[in-house]
Amino acid sequence: MTPSASLVRRFQSWVTLSMAAVTVWAAVVGALQSHASHQQSDADERSRTLAVVAMGELLSAEQQAAHELDVYTRWVETTAQARQARAAAQAARLLQDESAAAAHEQSAARWDRVAEALQALSPLLSDPDYAGDDRIYREQASRQSYLEHERQEAASRASRGWGSKADLYVAVITSLAVVLFLFGLSLTIDNWLRYMFVAVGWTMTAVTVAWVLVLAVVPVYATPEDAMARMVEGQIAVNIGSYLEGDEQAVWYGRAVDELTEAISIDELYASAYEWRAQAQLDARLRDRRFDNAAAAADYRQAIAGGNDHAITYTNLGWALYLADDYAGSIQASQTAVQLKSDECVAHFNLGLALLASERATEARPAYDRAIGCIVEAPTRERDWLFEAAVTDLLDLQYVRPGTDGLAEMLERIKELSAAYELFGSIALRATDGEVPAVRFAENIAVDGTPLDVADTFAPGTSAVYTLFEYRGVAPETSWLVRWYRNGALYDRLQSAEWSYGESGETWVVVYGSPLPPGRYDADFYFNGHRVASDRFDVEAGEAVPMERFTSGVFQLTLNVPVGWTTREVSGEDASLIVSRDERTYLYYYTQRTSSTSRELLQDLQAAWQQTYPDVTFGEGGEFYLGGLPGAVYVTAWHNDASGSPVLTYLIAAVDESGLARLIWMQMPQAGSDETYAQYLLPMIKSIEFAGTGG
Amino acid sequence: MPNADRFRTAIAIAIAATSVVGAVLAGTAAHVTSLATDAQSDGFIAVVNVQNTDATSRTSLYQQLRALVDQRHNLAMADALEADAASATDPAAAASLRAQAEEYRAAAQAAETFLSPAYRTADGEVDQDLFLQDQRSFAAKHKDLEPADDYAASTTQRSRALALVASLIGLSTAVLFFTLAEQSRAGWRTAFFVAGLVIAACAVCGTLAVEFGRGWFGGGL
């Protein structure tokens, strides 16, 4: 054998050995790939299984909550029966029918016993943590479902982790195939190139060894169970907080932040925990900023970095940065959101808003054009909400930074487009010659239409504000709309497809509350989508009893009633009775036909009262406002009730032109009667509206 | 035939035999992986069955609980009416109250018919856990409700597959040594050949031990 032949033979031997060694190494990598692939398959299967389990748990929670709500509803009906029976007893006593009163009292006691029996059947009734709030109960009942969902997400993440590992192993195996090819090629070449192929092959093999070592050592990310448990508690607290307002909301959001911070301290890569914590620190409105929006933005960034890089997360990040006055960041995040999802309408609006806020009106206009285009394409149920939110955000910006360039023009445009959409179902405005030259506000209105208590500022507890407006040049086919915004948020609206008040004159519309919450109210008038007038009034802040609107089916009478008071129509007597929670204060209303005047009727009522309560003494009297009826009069009376406690009664009478007499007596304990009258009875009386006297 | 040629022939036979055994192991591993996947699918189906059964059972359970609410409601009212009737001074009123009480009691009894006595506790409640357990036990006669068993079987098969893959790596290493023996000088070739044989024997014995330990091929190839 020549030296050259010997060298060739040695080279061939080494290449053959190299090929065998690389084959073994490829088999090892193949085993690792197989393991990773199995792990991915397991995690994937676990994820699917947990998805089914989470769905089952959610269904279970819903069934449970529905059942508890069912029991609770039964209990509410039972207690309402008891209250109704007590009110009937009270009414019977007023009519001097003691035996009927006793029978009603007995019935009330029976309903009480039934309510007591039901109380033990539901935690909504027996557990003070819920206090009858089924939303809190539903959230708590959904705990296991949320936890299973988190586990499913974790399994899904693990599946992705193992999947990418398996893919990288496949890449390594592919590289090793190339190495084997190079080795094989080197055996067919006679010149120096064969050594280069072998050198490249071994270099690639060395790289794959380092690569596989790193791959094998780096663990697949797995969310710890403790972190998931804390995360779920935080999620529940955020959801409950979102149902609430004010301090109660802040308490739940604070709780959520604590839980989610704990989750993050266990697992610093927990993207969902960051996203939920951001939600608990994010304000809904610019003018009511209470939370740490900069912290919320930081959490959204962490969530995005952790893999929750969805369009909605960027949208929320954009909003958080806008609230934190970082307009440049907000613009960038909103732009990313719309790049990811072109129909993310909120992000389009946020982008326009941030551009306006950063004094870039010329760029804001096309952004708003795209936002409006997005709304037109949005699902119908979202359009109203999107328009409302857009107007509110612009009004808030106007409130916080008045005089912002281009803001007034944009606000006007969005308001009119949304009005057109509301009136016609499209954003095309129609022509109109209608004008509204003057607007004024009043707390009451007389039967003849004369406004009473005209003002721009109303006292706490005001339950209705009549909005009177002059108009001219209005065609009958004009569609019109009135909107009232309270502190920048839509409070109420009234609309009609046609105008039925003549070409010119004055008419009114009314905005109600139970009572109207304090704040600044802006009233906007639209004809065919064009805003033709705007004006504002204020309702002062102060203590006001929460009330609800009650309409008497017997009398076609509507009034505000304090929440928790009982109302009862007394059949056969044409009377309505409204009784306080402690059953010591009430308002009794009834009607009769008469030929007497209001004053004569009041005298008759006083005589009857004198007969029933011989110890009665009468006090001040005079004219009284009663739903705009002319000539209503009243007198006060004191007497001792059956228990010997002094009580004060207002006797009121009003007879209208048709001879229909309306009689009211309002009774309350004499102790604290000033407060009772001012806080409860006077707002009730002021809110009375008789059918036929309204607009 | 010279010694060197005989040795080369032995190496060739060893490589061929190892390759054949390797092919059999690879086929077995593929089959076992398929069994693992099947067991996993069975587990998933069992999970769906469990959720399906529980959802249906809970619907029945809440029907019972609603009946319980009706029964309690009507019984409480019947008792209250009877108490009032007992204290009533007017015989006509007492008779009317008793008649009403009877109506409520009849309604309570009607609700009672929806309540299965087997699941009533001593204080008249419905034993919800027992009810759900019974429903599961009944359903288990007709469908697989034990996902844990299926998943355990899947894990076992996966371990088997991994053991087979490990044996395959051993056989590949043995082939490497046979190749070394083929290419080496006289002094080394026997050592490499023996090493290859030992590794191949270990891989085969390991496989046999694993498989015999679990029952040959766990149901057959």
Short mmCIF file of C-alpha atoms in Angstrom, two decimals, chain B residues 2 23 27 42 47-48 52 66 70-71 77-78 104 109 114 117 122 127 138 141 143 160 168 189 211 213 218:
data_model
loop_
_atom_site.label_atom_id
_atom_site.label_comp_id
_atom_site.label_asym_id
_atom_site.label_seq_id
_atom_site.Cartn_x
_atom_site.Cartn_y
_atom_site.Cartn_z
CA PRO B 2 -8.60 -16.38 6.68
CA ALA B 23 -36.28 -2.37 13.27
CA GLY B 27 -41.99 -0.92 15.12
CA ASP B 42 -60.21 7.28 25.95
CA VAL B 47 -63.78 13.32 31.02
CA VAL B 48 -66.51 14.41 28.60
CA ASN B 52 -72.07 15.14 30.70
CA ARG B 66 -86.89 23.17 43.83
CA ASP B 70 -91.97 24.22 47.39
CA GLN B 71 -92.52 21.66 50.10
CA MET B 77 -97.77 28.19 55.45
CA ALA B 78 -99.93 25.18 56.37
CA TYR B 104 -101.18 24.09 51.42
CA GLN B 109 -97.39 16.54 49.64
CA PHE B 114 -90.73 14.82 43.43
CA PRO B 117 -86.75 9.31 49.87
CA ALA B 122 -82.58 12.96 58.90
CA ASP B 127 -78.17 14.68 50.40
CA PHE B 138 -75.40 4.27 37.63
CA LYS B 141 -72.39 0.91 34.12
CA LYS B 143 -70.00 4.43 29.89
CA ARG B 160 -42.72 1.81 27.49
CA LEU B 168 -32.81 1.73 20.07
CA ARG B 189 -11.07 -4.61 16.75
CA GLU B 211 -41.68 -5.89 28.37
CA GLY B 213 -42.30 -6.87 33.55
CA GLY B 218 -49.17 -5.22 26.63
#
